[in-house]
PDB file of C-alpha atoms in Angstrom:
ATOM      1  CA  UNK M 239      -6.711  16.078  -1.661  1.00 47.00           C
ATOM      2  CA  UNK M 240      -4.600  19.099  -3.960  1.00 47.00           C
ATOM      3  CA  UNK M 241      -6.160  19.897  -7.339  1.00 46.00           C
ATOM      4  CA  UNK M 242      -2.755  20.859  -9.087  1.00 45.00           C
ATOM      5  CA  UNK M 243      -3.023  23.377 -12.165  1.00 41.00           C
ATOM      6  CA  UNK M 244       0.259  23.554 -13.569  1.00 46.00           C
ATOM      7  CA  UNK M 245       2.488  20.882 -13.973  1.00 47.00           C
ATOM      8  CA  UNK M 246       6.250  21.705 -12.362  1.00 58.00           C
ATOM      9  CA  UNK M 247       9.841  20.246 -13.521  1.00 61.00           C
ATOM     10  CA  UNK M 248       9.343  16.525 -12.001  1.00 72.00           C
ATOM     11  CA  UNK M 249       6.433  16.083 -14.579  1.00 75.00           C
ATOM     12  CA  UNK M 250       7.577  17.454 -17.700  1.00 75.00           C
ATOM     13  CA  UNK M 251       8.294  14.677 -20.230  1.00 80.00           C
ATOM     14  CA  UNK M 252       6.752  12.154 -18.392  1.00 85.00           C
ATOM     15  CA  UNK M 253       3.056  13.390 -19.205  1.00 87.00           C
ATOM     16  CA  UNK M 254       1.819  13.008 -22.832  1.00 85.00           C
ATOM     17  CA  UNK M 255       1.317  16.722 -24.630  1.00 87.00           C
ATOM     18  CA  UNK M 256      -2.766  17.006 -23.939  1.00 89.00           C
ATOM     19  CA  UNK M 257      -2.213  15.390 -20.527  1.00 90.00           C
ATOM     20  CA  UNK M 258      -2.685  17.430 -17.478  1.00 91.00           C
ATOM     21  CA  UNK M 259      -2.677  16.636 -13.604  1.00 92.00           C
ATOM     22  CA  UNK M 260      -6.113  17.189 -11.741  1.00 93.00           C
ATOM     23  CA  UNK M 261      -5.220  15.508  -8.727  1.00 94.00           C
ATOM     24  CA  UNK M 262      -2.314  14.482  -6.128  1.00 93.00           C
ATOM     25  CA  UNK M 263      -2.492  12.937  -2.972  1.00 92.00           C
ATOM     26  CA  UNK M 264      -0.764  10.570  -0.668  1.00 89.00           C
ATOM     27  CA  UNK M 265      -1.586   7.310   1.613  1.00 90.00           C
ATOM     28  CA  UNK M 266      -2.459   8.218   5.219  1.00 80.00           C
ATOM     29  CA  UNK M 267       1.171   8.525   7.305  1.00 72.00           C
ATOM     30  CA  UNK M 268      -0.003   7.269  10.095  1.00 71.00           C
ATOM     31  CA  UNK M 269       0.933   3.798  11.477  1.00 66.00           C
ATOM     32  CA  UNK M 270      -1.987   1.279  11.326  1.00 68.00           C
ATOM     33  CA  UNK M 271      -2.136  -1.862  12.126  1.00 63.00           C
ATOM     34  CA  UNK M 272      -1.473  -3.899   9.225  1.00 65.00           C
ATOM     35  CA  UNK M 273      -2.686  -7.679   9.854  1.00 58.00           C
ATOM     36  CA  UNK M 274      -4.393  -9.385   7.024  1.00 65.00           C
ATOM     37  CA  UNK M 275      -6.576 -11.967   8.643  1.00 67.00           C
ATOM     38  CA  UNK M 276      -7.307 -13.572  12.501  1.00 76.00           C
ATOM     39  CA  UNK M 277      -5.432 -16.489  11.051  1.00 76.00           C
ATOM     40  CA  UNK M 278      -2.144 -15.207  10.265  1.00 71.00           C
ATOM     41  CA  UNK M 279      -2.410 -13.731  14.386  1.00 72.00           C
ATOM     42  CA  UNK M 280      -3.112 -16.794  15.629  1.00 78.00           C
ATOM     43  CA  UNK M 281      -0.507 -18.656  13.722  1.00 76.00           C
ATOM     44  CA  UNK M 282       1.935 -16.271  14.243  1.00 77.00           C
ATOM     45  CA  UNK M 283       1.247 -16.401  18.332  1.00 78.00           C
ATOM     46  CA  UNK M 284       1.758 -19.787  18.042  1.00 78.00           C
ATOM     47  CA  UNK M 285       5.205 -20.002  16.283  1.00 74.00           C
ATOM     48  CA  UNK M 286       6.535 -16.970  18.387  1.00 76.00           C
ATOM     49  CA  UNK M 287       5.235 -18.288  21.529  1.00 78.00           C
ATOM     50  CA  UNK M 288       6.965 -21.747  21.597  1.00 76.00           C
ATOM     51  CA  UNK M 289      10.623 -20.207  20.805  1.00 77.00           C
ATOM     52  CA  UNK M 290       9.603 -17.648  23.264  1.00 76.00           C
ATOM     53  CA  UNK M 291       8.606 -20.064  26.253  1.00 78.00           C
ATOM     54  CA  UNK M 292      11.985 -22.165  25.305  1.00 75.00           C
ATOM     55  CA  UNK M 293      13.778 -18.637  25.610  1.00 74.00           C
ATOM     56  CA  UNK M 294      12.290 -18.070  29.047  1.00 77.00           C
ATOM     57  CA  UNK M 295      12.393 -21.424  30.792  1.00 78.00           C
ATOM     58  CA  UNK M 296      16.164 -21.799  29.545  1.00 73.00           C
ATOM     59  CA  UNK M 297      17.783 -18.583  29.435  1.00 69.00           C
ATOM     60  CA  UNK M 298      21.167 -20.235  29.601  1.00 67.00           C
ATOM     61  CA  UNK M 299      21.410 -22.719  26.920  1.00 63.00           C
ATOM     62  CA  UNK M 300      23.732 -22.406  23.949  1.00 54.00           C
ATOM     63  CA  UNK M 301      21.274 -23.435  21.852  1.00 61.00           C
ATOM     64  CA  UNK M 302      18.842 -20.568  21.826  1.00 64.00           C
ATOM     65  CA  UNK M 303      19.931 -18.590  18.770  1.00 71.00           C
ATOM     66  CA  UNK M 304      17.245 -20.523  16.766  1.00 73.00           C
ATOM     67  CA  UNK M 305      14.456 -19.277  19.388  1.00 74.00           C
ATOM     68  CA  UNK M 306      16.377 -15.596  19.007  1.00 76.00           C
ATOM     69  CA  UNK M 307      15.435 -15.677  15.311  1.00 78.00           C
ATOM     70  CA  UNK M 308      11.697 -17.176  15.899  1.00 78.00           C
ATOM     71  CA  UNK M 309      11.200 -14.122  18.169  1.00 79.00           C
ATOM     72  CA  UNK M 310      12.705 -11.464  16.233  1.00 80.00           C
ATOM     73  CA  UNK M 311      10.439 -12.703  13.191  1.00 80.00           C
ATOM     74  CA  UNK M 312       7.506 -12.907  15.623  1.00 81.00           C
ATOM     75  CA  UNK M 313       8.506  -8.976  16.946  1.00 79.00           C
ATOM     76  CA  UNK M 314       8.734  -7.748  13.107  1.00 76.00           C
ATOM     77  CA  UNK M 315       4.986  -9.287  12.581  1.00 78.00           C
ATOM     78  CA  UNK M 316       3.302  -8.120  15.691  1.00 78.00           C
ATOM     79  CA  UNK M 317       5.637  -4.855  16.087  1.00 75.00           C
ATOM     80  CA  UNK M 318       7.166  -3.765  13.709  1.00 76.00           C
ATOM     81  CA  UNK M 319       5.594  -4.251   9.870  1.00 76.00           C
ATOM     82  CA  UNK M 320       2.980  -1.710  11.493  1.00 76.00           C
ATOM     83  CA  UNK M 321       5.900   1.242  11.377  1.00 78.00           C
ATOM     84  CA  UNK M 322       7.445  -0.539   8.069  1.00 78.00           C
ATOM     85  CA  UNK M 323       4.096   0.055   6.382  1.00 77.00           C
ATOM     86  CA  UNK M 324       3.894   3.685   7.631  1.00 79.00           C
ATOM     87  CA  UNK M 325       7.570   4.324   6.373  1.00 80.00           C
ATOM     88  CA  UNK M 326       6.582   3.177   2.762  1.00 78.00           C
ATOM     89  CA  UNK M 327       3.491   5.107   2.946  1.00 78.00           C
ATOM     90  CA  UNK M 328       5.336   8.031   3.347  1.00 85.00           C
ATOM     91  CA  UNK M 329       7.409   7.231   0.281  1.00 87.00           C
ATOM     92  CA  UNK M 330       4.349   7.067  -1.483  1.00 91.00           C
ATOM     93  CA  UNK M 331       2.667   9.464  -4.005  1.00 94.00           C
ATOM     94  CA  UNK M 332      -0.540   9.229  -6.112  1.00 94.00           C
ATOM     95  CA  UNK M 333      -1.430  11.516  -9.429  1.00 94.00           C
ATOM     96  CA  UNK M 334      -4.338  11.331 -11.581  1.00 95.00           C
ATOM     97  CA  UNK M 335      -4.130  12.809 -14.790  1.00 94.00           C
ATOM     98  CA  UNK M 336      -7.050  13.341 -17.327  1.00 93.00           C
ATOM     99  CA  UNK M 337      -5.963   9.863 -18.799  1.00 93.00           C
ATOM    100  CA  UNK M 338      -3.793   7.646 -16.312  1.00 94.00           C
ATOM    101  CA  UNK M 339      -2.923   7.174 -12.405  1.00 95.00           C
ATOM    102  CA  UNK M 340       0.488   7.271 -11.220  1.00 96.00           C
ATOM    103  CA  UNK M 341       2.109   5.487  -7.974  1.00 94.00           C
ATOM    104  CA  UNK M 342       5.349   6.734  -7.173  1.00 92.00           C
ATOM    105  CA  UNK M 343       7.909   5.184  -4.629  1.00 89.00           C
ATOM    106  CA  UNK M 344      10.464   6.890  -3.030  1.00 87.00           C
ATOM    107  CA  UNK M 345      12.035   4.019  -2.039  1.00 79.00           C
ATOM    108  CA  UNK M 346      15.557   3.081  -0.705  1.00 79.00           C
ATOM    109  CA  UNK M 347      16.768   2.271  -3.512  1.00 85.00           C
ATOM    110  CA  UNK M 348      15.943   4.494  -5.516  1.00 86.00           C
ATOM    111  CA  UNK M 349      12.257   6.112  -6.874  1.00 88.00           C
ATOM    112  CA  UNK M 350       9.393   4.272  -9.529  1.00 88.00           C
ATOM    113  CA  UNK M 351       6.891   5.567 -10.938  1.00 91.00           C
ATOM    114  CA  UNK M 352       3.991   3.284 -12.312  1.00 92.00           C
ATOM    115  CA  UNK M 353       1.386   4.300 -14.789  1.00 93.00           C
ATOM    116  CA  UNK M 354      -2.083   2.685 -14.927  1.00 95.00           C
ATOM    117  CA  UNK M 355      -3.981   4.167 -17.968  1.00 94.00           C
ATOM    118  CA  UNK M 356      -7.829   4.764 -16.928  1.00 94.00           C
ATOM    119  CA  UNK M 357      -9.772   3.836 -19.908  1.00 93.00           C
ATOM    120  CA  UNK M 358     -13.787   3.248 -20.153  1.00 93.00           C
ATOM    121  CA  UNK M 359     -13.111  -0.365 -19.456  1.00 93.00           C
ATOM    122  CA  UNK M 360     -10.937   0.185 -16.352  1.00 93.00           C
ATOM    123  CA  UNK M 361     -12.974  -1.509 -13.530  1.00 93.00           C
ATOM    124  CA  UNK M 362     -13.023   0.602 -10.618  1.00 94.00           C
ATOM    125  CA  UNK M 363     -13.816  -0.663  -6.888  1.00 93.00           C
ATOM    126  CA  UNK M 364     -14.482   1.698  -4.157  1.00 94.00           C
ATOM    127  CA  UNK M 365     -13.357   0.551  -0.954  1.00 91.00           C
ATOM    128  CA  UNK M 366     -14.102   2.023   2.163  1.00 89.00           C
ATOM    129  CA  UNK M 367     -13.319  -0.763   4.691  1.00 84.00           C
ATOM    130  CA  UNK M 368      -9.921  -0.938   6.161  1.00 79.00           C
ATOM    131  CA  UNK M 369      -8.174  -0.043   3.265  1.00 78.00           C
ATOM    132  CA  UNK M 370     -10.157   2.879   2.363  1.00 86.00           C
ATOM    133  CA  UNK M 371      -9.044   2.487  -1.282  1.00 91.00           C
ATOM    134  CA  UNK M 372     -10.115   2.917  -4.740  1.00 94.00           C
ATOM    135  CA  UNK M 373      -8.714  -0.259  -7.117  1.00 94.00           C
ATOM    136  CA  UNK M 374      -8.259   0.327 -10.644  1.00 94.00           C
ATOM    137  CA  UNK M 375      -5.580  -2.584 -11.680  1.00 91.00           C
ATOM    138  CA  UNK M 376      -4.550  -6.113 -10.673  1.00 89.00           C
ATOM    139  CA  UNK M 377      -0.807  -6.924 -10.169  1.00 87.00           C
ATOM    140  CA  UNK M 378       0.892 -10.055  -8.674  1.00 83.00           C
ATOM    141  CA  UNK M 379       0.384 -10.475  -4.866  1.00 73.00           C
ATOM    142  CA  UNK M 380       3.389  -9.224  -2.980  1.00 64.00           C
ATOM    143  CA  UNK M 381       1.719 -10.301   0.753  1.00 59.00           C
ATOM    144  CA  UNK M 382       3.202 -13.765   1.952  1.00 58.00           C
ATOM    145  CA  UNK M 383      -0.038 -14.679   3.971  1.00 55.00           C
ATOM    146  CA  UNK M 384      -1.954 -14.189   1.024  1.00 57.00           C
ATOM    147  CA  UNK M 385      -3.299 -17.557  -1.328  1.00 63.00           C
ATOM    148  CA  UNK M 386      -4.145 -15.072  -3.917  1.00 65.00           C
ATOM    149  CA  UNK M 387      -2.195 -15.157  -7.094  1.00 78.00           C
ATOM    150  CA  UNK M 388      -2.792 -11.189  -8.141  1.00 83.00           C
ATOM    151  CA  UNK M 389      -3.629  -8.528  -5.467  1.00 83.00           C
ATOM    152  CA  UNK M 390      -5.204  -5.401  -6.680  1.00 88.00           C
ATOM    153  CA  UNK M 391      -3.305  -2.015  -7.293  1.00 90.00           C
ATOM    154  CA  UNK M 392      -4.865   1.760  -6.666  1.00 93.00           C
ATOM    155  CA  UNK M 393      -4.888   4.573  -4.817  1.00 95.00           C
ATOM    156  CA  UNK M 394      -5.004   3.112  -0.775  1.00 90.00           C
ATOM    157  CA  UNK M 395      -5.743   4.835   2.593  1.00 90.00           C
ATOM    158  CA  UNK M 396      -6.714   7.514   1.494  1.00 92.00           C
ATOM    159  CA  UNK M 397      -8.703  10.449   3.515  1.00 88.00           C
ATOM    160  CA  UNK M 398     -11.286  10.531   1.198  1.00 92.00           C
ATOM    161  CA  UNK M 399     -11.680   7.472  -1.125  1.00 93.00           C
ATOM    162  CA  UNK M 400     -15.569   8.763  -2.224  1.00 95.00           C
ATOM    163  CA  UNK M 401     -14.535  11.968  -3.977  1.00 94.00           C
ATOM    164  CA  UNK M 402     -10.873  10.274  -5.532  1.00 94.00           C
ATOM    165  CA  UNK M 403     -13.395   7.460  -7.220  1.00 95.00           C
ATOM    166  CA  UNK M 404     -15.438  10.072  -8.254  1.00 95.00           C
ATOM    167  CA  UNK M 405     -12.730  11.568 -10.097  1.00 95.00           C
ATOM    168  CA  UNK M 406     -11.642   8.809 -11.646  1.00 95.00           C
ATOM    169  CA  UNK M 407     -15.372   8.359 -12.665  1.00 94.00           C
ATOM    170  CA  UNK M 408     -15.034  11.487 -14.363  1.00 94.00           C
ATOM    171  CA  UNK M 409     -11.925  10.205 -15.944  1.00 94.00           C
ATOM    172  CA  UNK M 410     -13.355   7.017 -17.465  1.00 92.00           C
ATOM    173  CA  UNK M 411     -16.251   9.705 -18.912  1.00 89.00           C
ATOM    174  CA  UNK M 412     -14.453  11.839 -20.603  1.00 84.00           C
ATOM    175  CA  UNK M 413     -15.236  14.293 -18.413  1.00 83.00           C
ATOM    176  CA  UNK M 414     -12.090  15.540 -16.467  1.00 67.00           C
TER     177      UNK M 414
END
């Protein structure tokens, strides 16, 4: 957690005159393992295991590109979303001003920046399971294992989710 002073030249004219930064942070870099629910394992076992047992019993046939595909699907979900996560994480930069909170993406395409204004009536959720989060907005769900129809948006895996809620406590009061 940085408590930030002064604001430098990626901020100016993006912050409103009597706005001020009072906090920047990042996502935890490390990889983590990223499964939503027992379900989505099992299933995905299942429909990697078949193609893979076809691969292995028939290594010759001509038909096995289908199988090929099953399995590299079933390597990005056990292997590899893990270090995809990470890589976005990476990419990924919170800021709380006095009266909003920023996510930033540095993606591969190019960088966003997405303001959330933190108002009285802004519910906040502490969350210090596995996402070690604080939620502050709903957006649409962008998880494909998901039934939800919105998926919450805030500052996640963070070191310290306890002290980032309570400054955005102190933001809903008035007080930062």
């Amino acid at each position: 957690m940085t408590a930030t002073a002064t604001v430098d030249d990626d901020w100016q004219g993006l912050l409103d005159p009597d706005e001020r930064i009072i906090w920047q942070g990042q996502p935890s870099r490390r990889v983590q393992l990223e499964f939503e629910s027992v379900f989505s394992v099992i299933f995905m076992a299942v429909w990697t295991g078949i193609p893979l047992f076809a691969l292995i019993t028939q290594p010759g046939s001509a038909v096995l590109i289908i199988p090929v595909l099953f399995v590299g699907i079933g390597a990005y979900f056990f292997v590899g979303q893990h270090f995809w996560a990470a890589f976005q994480r990476r990419r990924t930069f919170y800021t709380l001003t006095n009266t909003r909170a920023f996510i930033g993406h540095a993606a591969l395409t190019g960088r966003t920046l997405d303001s959330y204004p933190i108002t009285q009536d802004t519910p906040l959720q502490l969350d210090e399971g596995r996402a070690r989060a604080v939620w502050f907005a709903t957006g649409p769900k962008t998880h494909m294992f998901s039934n939800a129809r919105t998926a919450p948006i805030g500052f996640q895996r963070l070191d310290d989710p306890r002290a980032v809620n309570q400054l955005l406590r102190n933001v809903q009061r008035g007080d930062a």
